[in-house]
Amino acid sequence: MSKFYARRRVSILAALSGLIASVALFNAPTASAALPTPVSAATARTYLASLTVASEDRTGYDRDLFPHWITQSGACNTREVVLKRDGTNVVQDSSCAAVSGSWYSVYDGATWTVASDLDIDHLVPLAEAWDSGADSWTTSRRQSFANDLTRPQLIAVTDNVNQAKGDQDPATWMPSRTTYRCTYVRAWVQVKYYYGLSVDSAEKSALTNYLASC
């Protein structure tokens, strides 16, 4: 084979590789949730070992005790900030409501183009927090927890998936996308550790098992 044809063949192969990569990119999810990156698995294991193990007590729980979707800036509340953060090409109107965009739900792998199809999940549910220590917090601290944009605590996901999760912990509910479970448990432990919340024995066992494979 002449040097000319050899060079031409390399060029064609390079062009084909670029085209394949472009097609793969085009077919990839159009949006990806931007949950703040949780701590590493090693750090999560260390955090988990330090958490208090205690039985849960839901006495007196009321969701309204956790003021949520507070104003963050201008006309934008916490839900609207997360929708903007977690979506792609999100357009908001003058009241900060998302009127168009694309959202990829990391829990189940679904992509949505209507904001009403998304819930903002409290990764560690409000009721779970109450059960494990938030019952003794001030209203101000519960408000901070319910609107925390700094820790990996809020994420836009498919609404009915979030509703199916409810207030369950990792002992009884995990994202159906197995590739996201390591991120999920790392985030769960980080949030519990930061807020000084306890874990029950079944929850700790599940977290330990999931983190062992991260």
mmCIF file of C-alpha atoms in Angstrom:
data_model
loop_
_atom_site.group_PDB
_atom_site.id
_atom_site.type_symbol
_atom_site.label_atom_id
_atom_site.label_comp_id
_atom_site.label_asym_id
_atom_site.label_seq_id
_atom_site.Cartn_x
_atom_site.Cartn_y
_atom_site.Cartn_z
ATOM 1 C CA MET A 1 0.000 0.000 0.000
ATOM 2 C CA SER A 2 1.434 3.427 -0.959
ATOM 3 C CA LYS A 3 2.089 6.074 1.682
ATOM 4 C CA PHE A 4 -0.599 8.242 0.062
ATOM 5 C CA TYR A 5 -3.312 5.589 0.418
ATOM 6 C CA ALA A 6 -2.107 4.677 3.918
ATOM 7 C CA ARG A 7 -2.429 8.314 5.010
ATOM 8 C CA ARG A 8 -5.836 8.563 3.333
ATOM 9 C CA ARG A 9 -7.037 5.415 5.121
ATOM 10 C CA VAL A 10 -5.935 6.827 8.499
ATOM 11 C CA SER A 11 -7.776 10.068 7.718
ATOM 12 C CA ILE A 12 -10.974 8.205 6.809
ATOM 13 C CA LEU A 13 -10.779 6.084 9.967
ATOM 14 C CA ALA A 14 -10.274 9.195 12.082
ATOM 15 C CA ALA A 15 -13.260 10.862 10.451
ATOM 16 C CA LEU A 16 -15.421 7.784 11.061
ATOM 17 C CA SER A 17 -14.337 7.670 14.715
ATOM 18 C CA GLY A 18 -15.291 11.306 15.116
ATOM 19 C CA LEU A 19 -18.682 10.679 13.505
ATOM 20 C CA ILE A 20 -19.366 7.714 15.798
ATOM 21 C CA ALA A 21 -18.431 9.792 18.845
ATOM 22 C CA SER A 22 -20.739 12.568 17.669
ATOM 23 C CA VAL A 23 -23.639 10.149 17.204
ATOM 24 C CA ALA A 24 -23.057 8.720 20.684
ATOM 25 C CA LEU A 25 -23.078 12.201 22.145
ATOM 26 C CA PHE A 26 -26.269 13.061 20.283
ATOM 27 C CA ASN A 27 -27.991 9.946 21.617
ATOM 28 C CA ALA A 28 -26.811 10.496 25.211
ATOM 29 C CA PRO A 29 -29.230 11.859 27.840
ATOM 30 C CA THR A 30 -29.999 15.491 27.029
ATOM 31 C CA ALA A 31 -29.689 16.593 30.641
ATOM 32 C CA SER A 32 -27.936 15.441 33.767
ATOM 33 C CA ALA A 33 -28.862 16.282 37.337
ATOM 34 C CA ALA A 34 -26.263 18.434 39.023
ATOM 35 C CA LEU A 35 -26.460 17.154 42.590
ATOM 36 C CA PRO A 36 -23.480 18.593 44.527
ATOM 37 C CA THR A 37 -20.798 15.897 44.412
ATOM 38 C CA PRO A 38 -20.975 13.800 47.581
ATOM 39 C CA VAL A 39 -17.981 12.695 49.618
ATOM 40 C CA SER A 40 -15.961 9.686 48.495
ATOM 41 C CA ALA A 41 -16.972 6.161 49.469
ATOM 42 C CA ALA A 42 -14.014 5.963 51.861
ATOM 43 C CA THR A 43 -15.066 9.168 53.596
ATOM 44 C CA ALA A 44 -18.687 8.016 53.673
ATOM 45 C CA ARG A 45 -17.632 4.788 55.374
ATOM 46 C CA THR A 46 -15.761 6.812 57.997
ATOM 47 C CA TYR A 47 -18.758 9.089 58.511
ATOM 48 C CA LEU A 48 -21.138 6.133 58.777
ATOM 49 C CA ALA A 49 -19.025 4.497 61.464
ATOM 50 C CA SER A 50 -19.385 7.625 63.608
ATOM 51 C CA LEU A 51 -23.171 7.990 63.322
ATOM 52 C CA THR A 52 -25.300 7.170 66.342
ATOM 53 C CA VAL A 53 -27.445 4.068 65.919
ATOM 54 C CA ALA A 54 -30.903 4.601 67.404
ATOM 55 C CA SER A 55 -34.519 3.579 66.920
ATOM 56 C CA GLU A 56 -36.698 6.001 64.983
ATOM 57 C CA ASP A 57 -39.544 7.967 66.547
ATOM 58 C CA ARG A 58 -42.047 9.854 64.396
ATOM 59 C CA THR A 59 -44.086 11.235 67.278
ATOM 60 C CA GLY A 60 -45.258 14.762 66.481
ATOM 61 C CA TYR A 61 -44.042 14.859 62.860
ATOM 62 C CA ASP A 62 -45.641 17.396 60.533
ATOM 63 C CA ARG A 63 -44.191 18.305 57.138
ATOM 64 C CA ASP A 64 -45.062 21.948 57.796
ATOM 65 C CA LEU A 65 -42.476 21.954 60.582
ATOM 66 C CA PHE A 66 -39.869 22.046 57.782
ATOM 67 C CA PRO A 67 -40.519 25.331 55.896
ATOM 68 C CA HIS A 68 -39.501 24.507 52.342
ATOM 69 C CA TRP A 69 -39.276 26.077 48.914
ATOM 70 C CA ILE A 70 -38.302 29.373 50.472
ATOM 71 C CA THR A 71 -37.236 32.341 48.326
ATOM 72 C CA GLN A 72 -33.590 32.046 47.324
ATOM 73 C CA SER A 73 -33.164 35.187 45.224
ATOM 74 C CA GLY A 74 -35.523 37.560 43.445
ATOM 75 C CA ALA A 75 -38.665 35.645 42.514
ATOM 76 C CA CYS A 76 -36.930 32.243 42.604
ATOM 77 C CA ASN A 77 -37.666 29.714 45.320
ATOM 78 C CA THR A 78 -35.667 26.585 46.124
ATOM 79 C CA ARG A 79 -37.628 24.312 43.763
ATOM 80 C CA GLU A 80 -37.075 26.665 40.851
ATOM 81 C CA VAL A 81 -33.354 26.986 41.606
ATOM 82 C CA VAL A 82 -32.954 23.192 41.584
ATOM 83 C CA LEU A 83 -34.946 22.840 38.357
ATOM 84 C CA LYS A 84 -32.645 25.384 36.706
ATOM 85 C CA ARG A 85 -29.524 23.725 38.123
ATOM 86 C CA ASP A 86 -30.484 20.173 37.222
ATOM 87 C CA GLY A 87 -31.848 20.801 33.738
ATOM 88 C CA THR A 88 -30.464 21.622 30.324
ATOM 89 C CA ASN A 89 -31.506 24.696 28.318
ATOM 90 C CA VAL A 90 -33.980 25.669 31.018
ATOM 91 C CA VAL A 91 -35.968 28.812 30.244
ATOM 92 C CA GLN A 92 -37.737 30.585 33.106
ATOM 93 C CA ASP A 93 -40.465 33.200 32.913
ATOM 94 C CA SER A 94 -40.587 36.478 34.837
ATOM 95 C CA SER A 95 -41.835 34.677 37.951
ATOM 96 C CA CYS A 96 -38.940 32.173 37.714
ATOM 97 C CA ALA A 97 -41.143 29.232 36.685
ATOM 98 C CA ALA A 98 -39.449 26.835 34.240
ATOM 99 C CA VAL A 99 -41.389 27.028 30.970
ATOM 100 C CA SER A 100 -39.103 24.812 28.893
ATOM 101 C CA GLY A 101 -36.003 22.670 29.206
ATOM 102 C CA SER A 102 -34.914 19.058 29.556
ATOM 103 C CA TRP A 103 -34.335 17.049 32.720
ATOM 104 C CA TYR A 104 -32.700 13.646 33.129
ATOM 105 C CA SER A 105 -33.851 11.750 36.228
ATOM 106 C CA VAL A 106 -30.851 9.868 37.603
ATOM 107 C CA TYR A 107 -33.030 7.605 39.757
ATOM 108 C CA ASP A 108 -34.807 5.914 36.855
ATOM 109 C CA GLY A 109 -33.122 7.135 33.662
ATOM 110 C CA ALA A 110 -36.153 8.997 32.292
ATOM 111 C CA THR A 111 -35.877 12.312 30.434
ATOM 112 C CA TRP A 112 -38.602 14.951 30.782
ATOM 113 C CA THR A 113 -39.348 18.205 29.012
ATOM 114 C CA VAL A 114 -42.142 19.512 31.252
ATOM 115 C CA ALA A 115 -41.189 20.793 34.701
ATOM 116 C CA SER A 116 -44.413 19.526 36.279
ATOM 117 C CA ASP A 117 -43.206 15.960 35.634
ATOM 118 C CA LEU A 118 -40.401 16.536 38.130
ATOM 119 C CA ASP A 119 -40.372 16.513 41.915
ATOM 120 C CA ILE A 120 -37.529 17.936 43.954
ATOM 121 C CA ASP A 121 -36.529 15.039 46.161
ATOM 122 C CA HIS A 122 -35.204 15.579 49.659
ATOM 123 C CA LEU A 123 -32.617 12.816 49.389
ATOM 124 C CA VAL A 124 -32.852 12.306 53.148
ATOM 125 C CA PRO A 125 -36.620 12.740 53.521
ATOM 126 C CA LEU A 126 -38.041 15.272 55.956
ATOM 127 C CA ALA A 127 -39.863 12.578 57.933
ATOM 128 C CA GLU A 128 -36.680 10.498 58.080
ATOM 129 C CA ALA A 129 -34.803 13.508 59.430
ATOM 130 C CA TRP A 130 -37.498 14.047 62.057
ATOM 131 C CA ASP A 131 -37.280 10.388 63.087
ATOM 132 C CA SER A 132 -33.518 10.606 63.531
ATOM 133 C CA GLY A 133 -32.997 13.853 65.406
ATOM 134 C CA ALA A 134 -34.629 16.816 63.665
ATOM 135 C CA ASP A 135 -37.515 16.743 66.148
ATOM 136 C CA SER A 136 -35.228 18.588 68.563
ATOM 137 C CA TRP A 137 -34.109 21.237 66.059
ATOM 138 C CA THR A 138 -35.215 24.823 65.835
ATOM 139 C CA THR A 139 -37.547 25.782 62.995
ATOM 140 C CA SER A 140 -34.669 27.729 61.465
ATOM 141 C CA ARG A 141 -32.461 24.634 61.295
ATOM 142 C CA ARG A 142 -35.271 22.546 59.839
ATOM 143 C CA GLN A 143 -35.759 25.238 57.202
ATOM 144 C CA SER A 144 -32.061 25.133 56.336
ATOM 145 C CA PHE A 145 -32.227 21.351 55.986
ATOM 146 C CA ALA A 146 -35.312 21.459 53.765
ATOM 147 C CA ASN A 147 -33.739 24.016 51.412
ATOM 148 C CA ASP A 148 -30.082 22.938 51.468
ATOM 149 C CA LEU A 149 -28.480 23.687 48.102
ATOM 150 C CA THR A 150 -24.920 23.130 49.363
ATOM 151 C CA ARG A 151 -25.034 19.531 50.518
ATOM 152 C CA PRO A 152 -26.189 16.710 48.151
ATOM 153 C CA GLN A 153 -29.709 16.829 49.569
ATOM 154 C CA LEU A 154 -31.966 18.177 46.794
ATOM 155 C CA ILE A 155 -32.348 16.725 43.308
ATOM 156 C CA ALA A 156 -34.908 16.902 40.471
ATOM 157 C CA VAL A 157 -36.307 13.442 39.673
ATOM 158 C CA THR A 158 -39.364 11.821 38.090
ATOM 159 C CA ASP A 159 -42.355 12.755 40.242
ATOM 160 C CA ASN A 160 -43.919 9.303 40.630
ATOM 161 C CA VAL A 161 -40.524 7.782 41.454
ATOM 162 C CA ASN A 162 -40.091 10.309 44.237
ATOM 163 C CA GLN A 163 -43.612 9.587 45.448
ATOM 164 C CA ALA A 164 -42.889 5.849 45.465
ATOM 165 C CA LYS A 165 -39.787 6.501 47.545
ATOM 166 C CA GLY A 166 -41.787 8.511 50.062
ATOM 167 C CA ASP A 167 -39.971 8.658 53.390
ATOM 168 C CA GLN A 168 -38.091 5.347 53.021
ATOM 169 C CA ASP A 169 -34.420 4.944 53.843
ATOM 170 C CA PRO A 170 -31.906 2.770 51.909
ATOM 171 C CA ALA A 171 -32.947 -0.346 53.832
ATOM 172 C CA THR A 172 -36.257 -0.394 51.936
ATOM 173 C CA TRP A 173 -35.786 1.839 48.872
ATOM 174 C CA MET A 174 -32.989 2.549 46.395
ATOM 175 C CA PRO A 175 -32.903 4.090 42.891
ATOM 176 C CA SER A 176 -33.746 1.548 40.205
ATOM 177 C CA ARG A 177 -30.634 2.608 38.262
ATOM 178 C CA THR A 178 -28.006 0.504 39.989
ATOM 179 C CA THR A 179 -25.210 2.677 38.600
ATOM 180 C CA TYR A 180 -26.479 5.582 40.709
ATOM 181 C CA ARG A 181 -26.720 3.739 44.006
ATOM 182 C CA CYS A 182 -23.160 4.421 45.105
ATOM 183 C CA THR A 183 -23.669 8.160 44.606
ATOM 184 C CA TYR A 184 -26.986 7.936 46.444
ATOM 185 C CA VAL A 185 -25.639 6.272 49.589
ATOM 186 C CA ARG A 186 -22.568 8.525 49.695
ATOM 187 C CA ALA A 187 -24.882 11.525 49.569
ATOM 188 C CA TRP A 188 -27.214 10.023 52.190
ATOM 189 C CA VAL A 189 -24.396 9.458 54.670
ATOM 190 C CA GLN A 190 -22.892 12.891 54.051
ATOM 191 C CA VAL A 191 -26.188 14.635 54.770
ATOM 192 C CA LYS A 192 -26.835 12.590 57.898
ATOM 193 C CA TYR A 193 -23.311 13.212 59.138
ATOM 194 C CA TYR A 194 -23.407 16.959 58.478
ATOM 195 C CA TYR A 195 -26.694 17.380 60.333
ATOM 196 C CA GLY A 196 -25.811 15.006 63.166
ATOM 197 C CA LEU A 197 -28.698 12.641 62.447
ATOM 198 C CA SER A 198 -28.812 9.062 63.678
ATOM 199 C CA VAL A 199 -29.353 5.849 61.693
ATOM 200 C CA ASP A 200 -31.370 2.813 62.679
ATOM 201 C CA SER A 201 -29.788 -0.631 62.605
ATOM 202 C CA ALA A 202 -31.384 -1.795 59.332
ATOM 203 C CA GLU A 203 -30.451 1.486 57.651
ATOM 204 C CA LYS A 204 -26.833 1.229 58.818
ATOM 205 C CA SER A 205 -26.594 -2.368 57.623
ATOM 206 C CA ALA A 206 -27.916 -1.431 54.168
ATOM 207 C CA LEU A 207 -25.601 1.567 53.891
ATOM 208 C CA THR A 208 -22.623 -0.535 54.967
ATOM 209 C CA ASN A 209 -23.377 -3.147 52.315
ATOM 210 C CA TYR A 210 -23.846 -0.639 49.513
ATOM 211 C CA LEU A 211 -20.728 1.320 50.426
ATOM 212 C CA ALA A 212 -18.660 -1.867 50.495
ATOM 213 C CA SER A 213 -19.175 -2.218 46.753
ATOM 214 C CA CYS A 214 -18.550 1.429 45.863
#
